[in-house]
XYZ file of C-alpha atoms in Angstrom:
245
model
C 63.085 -1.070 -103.664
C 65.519 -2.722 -102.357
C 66.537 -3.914 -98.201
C 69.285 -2.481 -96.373
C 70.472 -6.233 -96.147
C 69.964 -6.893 -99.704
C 72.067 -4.166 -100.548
C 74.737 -5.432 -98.039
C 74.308 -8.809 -99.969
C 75.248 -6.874 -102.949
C 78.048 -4.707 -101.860
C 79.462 -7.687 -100.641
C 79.432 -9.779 -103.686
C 80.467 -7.369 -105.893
C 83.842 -5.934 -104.450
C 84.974 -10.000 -103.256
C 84.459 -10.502 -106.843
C 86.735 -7.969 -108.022
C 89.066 -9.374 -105.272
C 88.891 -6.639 -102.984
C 90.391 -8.088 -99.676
C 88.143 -5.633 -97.027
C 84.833 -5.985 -98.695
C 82.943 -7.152 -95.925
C 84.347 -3.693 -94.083
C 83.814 -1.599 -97.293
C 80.566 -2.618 -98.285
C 78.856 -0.969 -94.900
C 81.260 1.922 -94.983
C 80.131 2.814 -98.180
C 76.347 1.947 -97.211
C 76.569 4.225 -93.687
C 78.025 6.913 -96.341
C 74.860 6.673 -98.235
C 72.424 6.584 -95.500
C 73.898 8.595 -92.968
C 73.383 5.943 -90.695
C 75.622 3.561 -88.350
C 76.110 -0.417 -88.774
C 74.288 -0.988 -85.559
C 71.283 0.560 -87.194
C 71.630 -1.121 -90.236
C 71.773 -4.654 -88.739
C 68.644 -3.822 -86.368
C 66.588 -2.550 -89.394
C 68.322 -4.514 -92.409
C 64.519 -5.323 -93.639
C 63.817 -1.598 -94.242
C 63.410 -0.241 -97.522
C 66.047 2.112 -98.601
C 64.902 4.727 -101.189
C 65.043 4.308 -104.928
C 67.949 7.126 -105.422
C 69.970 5.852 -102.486
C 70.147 2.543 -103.795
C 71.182 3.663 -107.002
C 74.437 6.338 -105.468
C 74.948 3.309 -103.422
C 75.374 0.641 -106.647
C 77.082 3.392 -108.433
C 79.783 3.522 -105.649
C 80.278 -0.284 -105.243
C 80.436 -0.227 -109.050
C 83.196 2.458 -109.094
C 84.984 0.926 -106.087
C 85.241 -2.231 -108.072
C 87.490 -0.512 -110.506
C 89.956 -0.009 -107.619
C 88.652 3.686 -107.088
C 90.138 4.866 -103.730
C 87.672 4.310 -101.050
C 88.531 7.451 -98.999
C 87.456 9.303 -102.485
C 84.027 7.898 -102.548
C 83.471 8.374 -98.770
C 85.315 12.132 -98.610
C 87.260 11.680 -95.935
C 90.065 10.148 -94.350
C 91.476 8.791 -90.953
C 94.612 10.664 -89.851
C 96.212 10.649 -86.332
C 93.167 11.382 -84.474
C 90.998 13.167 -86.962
C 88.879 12.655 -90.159
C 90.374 14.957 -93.108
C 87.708 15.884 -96.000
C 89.947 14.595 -98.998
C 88.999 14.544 -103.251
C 90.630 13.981 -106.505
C 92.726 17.371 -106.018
C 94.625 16.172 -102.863
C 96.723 12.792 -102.050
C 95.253 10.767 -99.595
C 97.607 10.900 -96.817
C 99.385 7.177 -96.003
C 99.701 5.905 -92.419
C 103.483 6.420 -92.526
C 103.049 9.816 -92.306
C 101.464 10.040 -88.755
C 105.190 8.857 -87.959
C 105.968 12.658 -89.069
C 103.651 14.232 -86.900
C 104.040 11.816 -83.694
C 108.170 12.622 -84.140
C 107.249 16.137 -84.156
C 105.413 15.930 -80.914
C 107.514 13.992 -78.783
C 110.392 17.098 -79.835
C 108.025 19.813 -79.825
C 108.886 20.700 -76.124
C 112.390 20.591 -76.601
C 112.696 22.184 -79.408
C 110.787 24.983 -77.787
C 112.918 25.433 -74.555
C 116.399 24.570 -76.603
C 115.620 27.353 -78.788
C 114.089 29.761 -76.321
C 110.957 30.207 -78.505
C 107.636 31.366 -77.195
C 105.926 29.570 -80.466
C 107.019 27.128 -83.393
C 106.293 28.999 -87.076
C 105.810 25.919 -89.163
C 105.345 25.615 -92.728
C 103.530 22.819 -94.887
C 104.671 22.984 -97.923
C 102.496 21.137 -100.616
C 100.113 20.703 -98.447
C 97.843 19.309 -100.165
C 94.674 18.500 -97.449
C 96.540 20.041 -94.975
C 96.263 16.935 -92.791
C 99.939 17.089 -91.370
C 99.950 21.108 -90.438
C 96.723 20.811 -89.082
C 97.100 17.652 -86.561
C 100.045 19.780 -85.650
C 98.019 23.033 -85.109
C 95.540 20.517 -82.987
C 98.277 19.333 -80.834
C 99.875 22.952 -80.259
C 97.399 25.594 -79.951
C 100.598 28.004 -80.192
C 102.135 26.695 -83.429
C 101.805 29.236 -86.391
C 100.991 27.623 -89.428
C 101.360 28.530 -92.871
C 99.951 25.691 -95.284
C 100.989 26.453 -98.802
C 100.270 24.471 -101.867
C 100.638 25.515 -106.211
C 96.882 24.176 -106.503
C 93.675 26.349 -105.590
C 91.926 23.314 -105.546
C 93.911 21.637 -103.036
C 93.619 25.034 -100.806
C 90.354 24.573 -101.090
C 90.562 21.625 -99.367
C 92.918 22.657 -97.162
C 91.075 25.122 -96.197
C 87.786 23.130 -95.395
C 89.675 21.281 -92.957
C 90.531 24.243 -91.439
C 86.888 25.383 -91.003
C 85.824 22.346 -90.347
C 88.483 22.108 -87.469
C 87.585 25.678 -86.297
C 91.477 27.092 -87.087
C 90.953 28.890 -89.762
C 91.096 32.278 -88.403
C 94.313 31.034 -86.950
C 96.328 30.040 -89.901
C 97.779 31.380 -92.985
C 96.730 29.718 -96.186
C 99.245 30.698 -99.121
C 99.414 29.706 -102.884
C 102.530 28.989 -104.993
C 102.777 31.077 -107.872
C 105.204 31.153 -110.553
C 107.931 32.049 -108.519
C 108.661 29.151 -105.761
C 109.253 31.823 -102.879
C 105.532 33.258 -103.732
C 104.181 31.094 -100.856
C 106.160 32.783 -98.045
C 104.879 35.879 -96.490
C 107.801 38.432 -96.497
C 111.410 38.343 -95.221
C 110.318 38.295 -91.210
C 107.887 35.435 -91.537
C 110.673 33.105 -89.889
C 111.106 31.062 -93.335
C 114.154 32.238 -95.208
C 116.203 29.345 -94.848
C 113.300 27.647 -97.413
C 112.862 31.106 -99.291
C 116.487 30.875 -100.392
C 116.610 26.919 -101.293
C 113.265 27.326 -103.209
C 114.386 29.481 -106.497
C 116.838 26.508 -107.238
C 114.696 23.781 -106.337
C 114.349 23.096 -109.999
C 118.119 22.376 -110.068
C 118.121 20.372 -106.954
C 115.596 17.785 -107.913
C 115.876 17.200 -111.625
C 120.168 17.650 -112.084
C 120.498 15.599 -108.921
C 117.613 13.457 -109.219
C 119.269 9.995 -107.384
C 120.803 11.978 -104.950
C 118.307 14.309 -103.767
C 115.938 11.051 -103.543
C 118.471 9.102 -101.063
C 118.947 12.363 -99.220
C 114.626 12.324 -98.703
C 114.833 9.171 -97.739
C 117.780 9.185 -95.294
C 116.288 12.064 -93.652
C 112.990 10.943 -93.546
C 113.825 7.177 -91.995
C 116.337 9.026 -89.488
C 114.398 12.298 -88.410
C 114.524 11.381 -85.019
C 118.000 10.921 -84.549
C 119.085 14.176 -86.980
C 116.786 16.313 -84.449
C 118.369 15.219 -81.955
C 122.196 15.776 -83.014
C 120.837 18.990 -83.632
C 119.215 20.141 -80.335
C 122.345 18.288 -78.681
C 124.787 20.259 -81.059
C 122.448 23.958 -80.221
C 122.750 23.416 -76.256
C 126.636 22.797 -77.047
C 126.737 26.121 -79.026
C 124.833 27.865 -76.473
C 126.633 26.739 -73.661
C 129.950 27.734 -74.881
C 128.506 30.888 -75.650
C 126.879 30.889 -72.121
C 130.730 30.295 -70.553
C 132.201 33.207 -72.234
């Protein structure tokens, strides 16, 4: 049997061999997976003996992270805003760019709120995937409603062991997509009709105007802030007109 420093010895050789840049970080992260244990504990007691099965899971991981096998896979998880998100092979791991999305969303949340006069957000995640982005939100904002809504049961799955794990499960709404692109929204009060009515010719959209759709996405995405701003500043225009009449 093997130490727990011998297998750090290991780790470490074997993913700076196949040129892996954070192996020195990886190799423990993928040991404390193993073991269940911290790094503190594993330098105070790196002459104990770690268990014949453990340090074979262990050798298998380094072995598969040395293919370039997504780390976050092999530990289950994943780092997002201020939480730790179960992820697998049925969900994208979610990139750091996207906290962007969800810190944008909570610096307008409040005045979106008191521009439109609404008691509670409803607020969709489409293709949710591990649900990472609703959720945080949900975190945040006890009083959002959240629908997260995804064409895979597998990646519901997921989504929805977040949820438990998160203890807001009995306060979402978990839909599928089915063959019909609208099948993921509720009925014609839930709030989402703007998205129900773009959704049967999404097809269209995306495929016939491939470039363009992509340089819309992208325009949007790198100017959200300033788009939800024009239009809170453009709704407190209507309303005040509407207020002077």
């Amino acid at each position: 049997m093997a130490t727990i420093k011998e297998l750090l010895d290991y780790g470490l050789e074997q993913l700076a061999g196949s040129g892996n840049e954070y192996a020195k970080y990886e190799r423990k992260a993928l040991l404390e997976h193993v073991l269940s244990v911290n790094y503190m504990y594993m330098i105070m007691n790196g002459d104990e003996k770690v268990a014949d099965d453990k340090e074979a899971l262990y050798k298998s991981l380094i072995e598969k992270r040395c293919t370039h096998y997504p780390l976050q896979y092999l530990l289950h998880y994943v780092h997002f805003m201020d939480y730790a998100f179960i992820v697998n092979e049925n969900v994208l791991i979610p990139r750091s760019d996207t906290e962007i999305l969800v810190e944008t969303v909570n610096d307008l949340y409040n005045d979106i709120r008191t521009t439109l006069s609404l008691g509670s957000l409803k607020l969709l995640d489409l293709c949710c995937g591990s649900g990472c982005i609703g959720i945080s939100l949900k975190l945040y904002h006890k009083d959002i409603e959240l629908t997260l809504s995804d064409v895979s049961d597998a990646a519901l799955d997921v989504a929805e062991m977040n949820a438990e794990k998160y203890e807001i499960k009995d306060y979402i709404l978990l839909q599928k997509i089915g063959a019909k692109k609208h099948a993921a929204l509720c009925s014609d009060s839930d709030g989402f009709d703007f998205c129900r009515s773009v959704f049967p010719e999404i097809d269209d959209i995306i495929f016939t105007n491939k470039n363009k759709f992509v340089r819309l996405y992208f325009f949007i995405f790198h100017h959200f802030d300033f788009i939800a701003q024009v239009l809170i500043f453009t709704w407190k225009k209507i309303r005040g007109e509407k207020d002077a009449c």
